[in-house]
Coordinates of N, CA and C in Angstrom, one line a residue:
X31 N 13.3 -17.1 7.3 CA 12.5 -16.0 7.6 C 13.4 -14.8 7.8
X32 N 12.9 -13.6 7.5 CA 13.7 -12.4 7.7 C 13.9 -12.1 9.2
X33 N 14.9 -11.4 9.5 CA 15.1 -11.0 10.9 C 13.9 -10.2 11.5
X34 N 13.4 -9.3 10.6 CA 12.3 -8.5 11.0 C 11.2 -8.7 10.0
X35 N 10.0 -9.0 10.4 CA 8.9 -9.3 9.6 C 7.6 -8.6 10.1
X36 N 6.9 -7.8 9.2 CA 5.7 -7.1 9.7 C 4.7 -8.2 10.1
X37 N 4.0 -7.9 11.2 CA 3.0 -8.9 11.7 C 1.7 -8.1 11.8
X38 N 0.7 -8.5 11.0 CA -0.6 -7.8 10.9 C -1.6 -8.5 11.7
X39 N -2.3 -7.8 12.6 CA -3.4 -8.4 13.4 C -4.7 -7.9 12.8
X40 N -5.4 -8.9 12.3 CA -6.8 -8.7 11.7 C -7.8 -9.0 12.7
X41 N -9.0 -8.5 12.5 CA -10.1 -8.9 13.4 C -10.5 -10.4 13.1
X42 N -11.1 -10.6 11.9 CA -11.4 -12.0 11.5 C -11.4 -12.1 10.0
X43 N -10.6 -11.2 9.3 CA -10.6 -11.2 7.8 C -9.3 -11.6 7.3
X44 N -8.4 -12.3 8.0 CA -7.1 -12.7 7.5 C -7.2 -13.4 6.2
X45 N -8.0 -14.4 6.1 CA -8.1 -15.2 4.9 C -8.5 -14.4 3.6
X46 N -9.5 -13.6 3.8 CA -9.9 -12.7 2.7 C -8.8 -11.7 2.3
X47 N -8.1 -11.2 3.3 CA -7.1 -10.2 3.0 C -5.9 -10.9 2.2
X48 N -5.5 -12.1 2.7 CA -4.5 -12.8 2.0 C -4.9 -13.1 0.6
X49 N -6.1 -13.6 0.4 CA -6.5 -13.8 -1.0 C -6.5 -12.6 -1.9
X50 N -6.9 -11.5 -1.4 CA -6.9 -10.2 -2.1 C -5.5 -9.8 -2.4
X51 N -4.7 -9.7 -1.3 CA -3.3 -9.2 -1.5 C -2.5 -10.0 -2.5
X52 N -2.6 -11.3 -2.3 CA -1.7 -12.2 -3.2 C -2.3 -12.2 -4.7
X53 N -3.5 -11.9 -4.9 CA -4.1 -11.9 -6.2 C -3.8 -10.5 -6.8
X54 N -3.6 -9.5 -6.0 CA -3.4 -8.1 -6.6 C -1.9 -7.8 -6.9
X55 N -1.0 -8.3 -6.1 CA 0.4 -7.9 -6.3 C 1.2 -9.0 -6.8
X56 N 2.0 -8.8 -7.8 CA 3.0 -9.9 -8.3 C 3.9 -10.2 -7.2
X57 N 4.6 -11.4 -7.4 CA 5.6 -11.8 -6.4 C 5.0 -12.0 -5.0
X58 N 3.8 -12.6 -5.0 CA 3.1 -12.9 -3.8 C 2.7 -14.4 -3.7
X59 N 2.6 -14.9 -2.5 CA 2.3 -16.3 -2.3 C 1.9 -16.5 -0.8
X60 N 1.2 -17.5 -0.6 CA 0.9 -17.9 0.8 C 1.9 -19.0 1.1
X61 N 2.6 -18.9 2.3 CA 3.6 -19.9 2.6 C 3.1 -20.9 3.6
X62 N 2.5 -20.4 4.7 CA 2.0 -21.4 5.7 C 0.7 -20.8 6.3
X63 N -0.2 -21.7 6.6 CA -1.4 -21.3 7.3 C -1.7 -22.3 8.5
X64 N -2.3 -21.7 9.5 CA -2.8 -22.6 10.6 C -4.3 -22.3 10.7
X65 N -5.0 -23.4 10.8 CA -6.5 -23.2 10.8 C -7.0 -23.6 12.2
X66 N -8.2 -23.1 12.5 CA -8.8 -23.4 13.8 C -9.7 -24.7 13.5
X67 N -9.2 -25.8 13.9 CA -9.9 -27.1 13.5 C -9.5 -27.5 12.1
X68 N -9.8 -28.7 11.7 CA -9.4 -29.3 10.5 C -9.9 -28.4 9.3
X69 N -11.2 -28.0 9.3 CA -11.7 -27.2 8.2 C -12.1 -25.8 8.6
X70 N -11.6 -25.4 9.8 CA -12.0 -24.1 10.2 C -11.3 -22.9 9.5
X71 N -11.6 -21.7 10.0 CA -11.0 -20.6 9.4 C -9.5 -20.5 9.7
X72 N -8.7 -19.8 8.8 CA -7.3 -19.5 9.1 C -7.2 -18.6 10.3
X73 N -6.4 -19.1 11.2 CA -6.1 -18.3 12.5 C -4.8 -17.5 12.3
X74 N -3.8 -18.1 11.6 CA -2.6 -17.3 11.4 C -2.0 -17.8 10.1
X75 N -1.1 -16.9 9.6 CA -0.5 -17.3 8.3 C 0.8 -16.5 8.1
X76 N 1.6 -17.1 7.2 CA 2.8 -16.5 6.7 C 2.7 -16.3 5.2
X77 N 2.8 -15.1 4.7 CA 2.5 -14.9 3.3 C 3.4 -13.8 2.8
X78 N 3.6 -13.7 1.5 CA 4.4 -12.7 0.8 C 3.5 -11.9 -0.1
X79 N 3.7 -10.6 0.0 CA 3.0 -9.7 -0.9 C 4.0 -8.7 -1.6
X80 N 4.1 -8.8 -2.9 CA 5.0 -8.0 -3.6 C 6.4 -8.2 -3.2
X81 N 6.8 -9.4 -2.8 CA 8.1 -9.8 -2.4 C 8.4 -9.5 -0.9
X82 N 7.5 -8.9 -0.2 CA 7.6 -8.6 1.2 C 7.0 -9.7 2.1
X83 N 7.7 -10.3 2.9 CA 7.1 -11.3 3.9 C 6.3 -10.6 5.0
X84 N 5.2 -11.2 5.3 CA 4.3 -10.8 6.3 C 3.9 -12.0 7.2
X85 N 3.5 -11.7 8.4 CA 2.8 -12.7 9.2 C 1.5 -12.1 9.6
X86 N 0.4 -12.9 9.7 CA -0.9 -12.3 10.1 C -1.6 -13.2 11.1
X87 N -2.5 -12.6 11.8 CA -3.2 -13.4 12.8 C -4.6 -12.8 12.9
X88 N -5.6 -13.6 13.1 CA -7.0 -13.2 13.4 C -7.0 -13.0 14.9
X89 N -6.9 -11.8 15.3 CA -6.8 -11.5 16.8 C -8.1 -11.1 17.4
X90 N -9.1 -10.9 16.6 CA -10.4 -10.4 17.2 C -10.5 -8.9 17.2
X91 N -11.6 -8.4 17.8 CA -11.9 -7.0 17.7 C -11.0 -6.1 18.6
X92 N -10.0 -6.7 19.3 CA -9.1 -5.9 20.1 C -8.2 -5.1 19.3
X93 N -7.9 -5.5 18.0 CA -6.9 -4.9 17.2 C -7.6 -4.2 16.0
X94 N -7.0 -3.1 15.6 CA -7.4 -2.4 14.4 C -6.2 -1.6 13.9
X95 N -6.3 -1.4 12.6 CA -5.2 -0.7 11.9 C -5.4 0.8 12.0
X96 N -4.4 1.6 11.9 CA -4.5 3.1 11.8 C -3.5 3.5 10.8
X97 N -3.6 4.8 10.4 CA -2.7 5.4 9.4 C -1.3 5.5 10.0
X98 N -1.1 5.2 11.2 CA 0.2 5.2 11.8 C 1.2 4.2 11.1
X99 N 0.6 3.2 10.5 CA 1.4 2.2 9.7 C 0.7 2.1 8.4
X100 N 1.4 2.2 7.3 CA 0.9 2.0 6.0 C 1.8 1.2 5.1
X101 N 1.3 0.7 4.0 CA 2.1 -0.1 3.1 C 2.4 0.8 1.9
X102 N 3.6 1.0 1.5 CA 4.1 1.9 0.5 C 4.3 1.1 -0.8
X103 N 3.6 1.4 -1.9 CA 3.7 0.7 -3.1 C 4.5 1.6 -4.1
X104 N 5.7 1.2 -4.5 CA 6.5 2.0 -5.3 C 6.2 1.6 -6.8
X105 N 5.5 2.6 -7.5 CA 5.0 2.3 -8.8 C 5.9 2.9 -9.9
X106 N 6.1 2.2 -10.9 CA 7.0 2.7 -12.0 C 6.5 3.9 -12.7
X107 N 5.2 4.0 -12.9 CA 4.6 5.1 -13.7 C 3.1 5.3 -13.3
X108 N 2.5 6.2 -14.1 CA 1.0 6.5 -13.9 C 0.2 5.2 -14.1
X109 N 0.6 4.5 -15.2 CA -0.2 3.2 -15.5 C -0.2 2.3 -14.3
X110 N 0.9 2.1 -13.6 CA 0.9 1.2 -12.5 C 0.2 1.8 -11.3
X111 N 0.3 3.1 -11.1 CA -0.5 3.8 -10.0 C -2.0 3.5 -10.3
X112 N -2.4 3.7 -11.5 CA -3.9 3.5 -11.9 C -4.3 2.0 -11.7
X113 N -3.4 1.1 -12.1 CA -3.7 -0.3 -11.9 C -4.0 -0.7 -10.5
X114 N -3.1 -0.4 -9.6 CA -3.3 -0.7 -8.2 C -4.4 0.1 -7.5
X115 N -4.5 1.3 -7.9 CA -5.6 2.1 -7.3 C -6.9 1.5 -7.7
X116 N -7.1 1.2 -9.0 CA -8.3 0.7 -9.5 C -8.6 -0.7 -8.8
X117 N -7.7 -1.5 -8.7 CA -7.9 -2.8 -8.0 C -8.3 -2.6 -6.5
X118 N -7.7 -1.7 -5.9 CA -8.1 -1.5 -4.5 C -9.5 -0.9 -4.4
X119 N -9.8 0.1 -5.2 CA -11.2 0.6 -5.2 C -12.2 -0.4 -5.5
X120 N -11.9 -1.2 -6.6 CA -12.9 -2.3 -7.0 C -13.1 -3.3 -5.8
X121 N -12.1 -3.5 -5.0 CA -12.3 -4.4 -3.8 C -13.0 -3.7 -2.6
X122 N -13.3 -2.4 -2.7 CA -14.0 -1.7 -1.7 C -13.1 -0.8 -0.8
X123 N -11.9 -0.5 -1.3 CA -11.0 0.4 -0.6 C -11.5 1.8 -0.7
X124 N -11.2 2.6 0.3 CA -11.7 4.0 0.3 C -10.5 5.0 0.2
X125 N -10.5 5.7 -1.0 CA -9.4 6.7 -1.2 C -9.5 7.8 -0.1
X126 N -8.3 8.2 0.4 CA -8.3 9.3 1.3 C -7.7 10.5 0.7
X127 N -6.4 10.7 0.8 CA -5.7 11.9 0.3 C -4.2 11.6 0.0
X128 N -3.7 12.3 -0.9 CA -2.2 12.3 -1.1 C -1.7 10.9 -1.5
X129 N -2.5 10.2 -2.3 CA -2.0 8.8 -2.7 C -2.3 7.8 -1.7
X130 N -3.0 8.1 -0.6 CA -3.4 7.1 0.4 C -4.7 6.5 0.1
X131 N -4.9 5.2 0.4 CA -6.1 4.5 0.2 C -6.2 3.4 1.3
X132 N -7.4 3.3 1.9 CA -7.6 2.3 3.0 C -8.4 1.1 2.4
X133 N -7.8 -0.1 2.5 CA -8.4 -1.2 2.0 C -9.6 -1.7 2.8
X134 N -10.4 -2.7 2.3 CA -11.5 -3.1 3.0 C -11.2 -3.8 4.4
X135 N -10.0 -4.1 4.6 CA -9.6 -4.7 5.9 C -9.1 -3.7 6.9
X136 N -9.1 -2.4 6.5 CA -8.6 -1.3 7.4 C -7.2 -0.9 7.3
X137 N -6.4 -1.6 6.4 CA -5.0 -1.3 6.2 C -4.8 -0.2 5.2
X138 N -4.0 0.8 5.5 CA -3.7 1.9 4.6 C -2.5 1.6 3.7
X139 N -2.7 2.0 2.5 CA -1.7 1.9 1.4 C -1.3 3.2 0.9
X140 N -0.1 3.4 0.5 CA 0.3 4.6 -0.2 C 0.7 4.1 -1.6
X141 N 0.0 4.6 -2.6 CA 0.2 4.2 -4.0 C 1.0 5.4 -4.7
X142 N 2.3 5.2 -4.9 CA 3.2 6.4 -5.1 C 4.0 6.1 -6.4
X143 N 3.9 7.0 -7.4 CA 4.7 6.9 -8.6 C 6.2 7.2 -8.3
X144 N 7.1 6.5 -8.9 CA 8.5 6.7 -8.6 C 8.9 8.1 -8.9
X145 N 8.2 8.7 -9.9 CA 8.6 10.1 -10.4 C 8.4 11.1 -9.2
X146 N 7.4 10.9 -8.4 CA 7.1 11.8 -7.3 C 8.4 11.8 -6.3
X147 N 8.9 10.6 -6.0 CA 10.1 10.5 -5.1 C 11.2 11.2 -5.8
X148 N 11.4 11.0 -7.1 CA 12.5 11.7 -7.8 C 12.4 13.2 -7.7
X149 N 11.2 13.7 -7.9 CA 10.9 15.2 -7.9 C 11.2 15.8 -6.5
X150 N 10.8 15.1 -5.5 CA 11.0 15.7 -4.2 C 12.4 15.6 -3.6
X151 N 13.2 14.9 -4.4 CA 14.7 14.8 -4.0 C 15.5 15.9 -4.6
X152 N 14.9 16.7 -5.4 CA 15.6 17.8 -6.1 C 16.2 18.8 -5.1
X153 N 17.3 19.4 -5.5 CA 18.0 20.3 -4.6 C 17.4 21.7 -4.5
X154 N 16.5 22.0 -5.4 CA 15.9 23.3 -5.4 C 14.6 23.2 -4.5
X155 N 14.7 23.9 -3.4 CA 13.5 23.9 -2.5 C 12.3 24.4 -3.1
X156 N 12.3 25.4 -4.0 CA 11.1 25.9 -4.6 C 10.4 24.8 -5.4
X157 N 11.2 24.0 -6.1 CA 10.6 23.0 -6.9 C 10.0 21.9 -6.0
X158 N 10.7 21.5 -5.0 CA 10.2 20.5 -4.0 C 8.9 21.0 -3.4
X159 N 8.9 22.3 -3.0 CA 7.7 22.9 -2.4 C 6.5 22.8 -3.3
X160 N 6.8 23.2 -4.6 CA 5.7 23.2 -5.6 C 5.1 21.8 -5.8
X161 N 6.0 20.8 -5.8 CA 5.5 19.4 -6.0 C 4.7 18.9 -4.8
X162 N 5.2 19.3 -3.5 CA 4.5 18.9 -2.4 C 3.1 19.6 -2.3
X163 N 3.1 20.8 -2.6 CA 1.8 21.5 -2.6 C 0.8 20.9 -3.6
X164 N 1.3 20.6 -4.8 CA 0.4 19.9 -5.8 C -0.1 18.5 -5.2
X165 N 0.8 17.8 -4.6 CA 0.5 16.5 -4.1 C -0.6 16.6 -3.0
X166 N -0.5 17.7 -2.2 CA -1.5 17.9 -1.1 C -2.9 18.1 -1.6
X167 N -3.1 18.5 -2.9 CA -4.4 18.7 -3.4 C -5.0 17.5 -4.1
X168 N -4.2 16.4 -4.1 CA -4.7 15.2 -4.9 C -5.2 14.1 -3.9
X169 N -6.0 13.3 -4.5 CA -6.4 12.1 -3.9 C -5.5 11.0 -4.4
X170 N -5.7 10.6 -5.7 CA -4.8 9.7 -6.3 C -3.7 10.5 -7.0
X171 N -2.4 10.1 -6.8 CA -1.4 10.9 -7.4 C -1.4 10.9 -8.9
X172 N -1.1 12.1 -9.5 CA -1.1 12.3 -10.9 C 0.3 12.7 -11.4
X173 N 1.0 11.9 -12.1 CA 2.4 12.2 -12.4 C 2.5 13.4 -13.3
X174 N 1.6 13.6 -14.3 CA 1.6 14.7 -15.2 C 1.5 16.0 -14.4
X175 N 0.6 16.1 -13.4 CA 0.3 17.3 -12.6 C 1.5 17.5 -11.7
X176 N 2.1 16.5 -11.1 CA 3.2 16.7 -10.3 C 4.4 17.2 -11.1
X177 N 4.6 16.7 -12.3 CA 5.7 17.1 -13.2 C 5.4 18.6 -13.6
X178 N 4.2 18.9 -13.9 CA 3.9 20.3 -14.2 C 4.2 21.3 -13.1
X179 N 3.8 20.9 -11.9 CA 4.2 21.8 -10.7 C 5.7 22.0 -10.6
X180 N 6.4 20.9 -10.8 CA 7.9 20.9 -10.8 C 8.4 21.9 -11.9
X181 N 8.0 21.7 -13.1 CA 8.4 22.5 -14.3 C 8.1 23.9 -14.1
X182 N 6.9 24.2 -13.6 CA 6.4 25.6 -13.4 C 7.1 26.4 -12.3
X183 N 7.7 25.7 -11.4 CA 8.3 26.3 -10.2 C 9.6 27.1 -10.5

């Protein structure tokens, strides 16, 4: 086990979340589960999503997710952004703004093309500002539009 592992507290949807996450992202697997009773629902689990180890627990209605914590998906290109975005939307996720989308379990994800990160690391503050302003107008991030804002600045 890693020294530090994110621990996600679900209401009662841990099993469905694990099934969705591990089916959606490569390099994912369920490692250990504990059930309530022999055939009962999963109460806790250790699982990997996209190579990242997580622990989860069905903690009841006392816990809920907020945008204060999100999962960042580093996408190679627009095709990968579209792939994950579409899978999340098809599962019932709600797009918000600036590449953020909230999955049906309440967890927020940032679906971000690598090119965006490269563009905002530029040393020219005018170009960075233009890219950030373009990003603020988007729901799903659009690499071509981000690049255009950069080039036009």
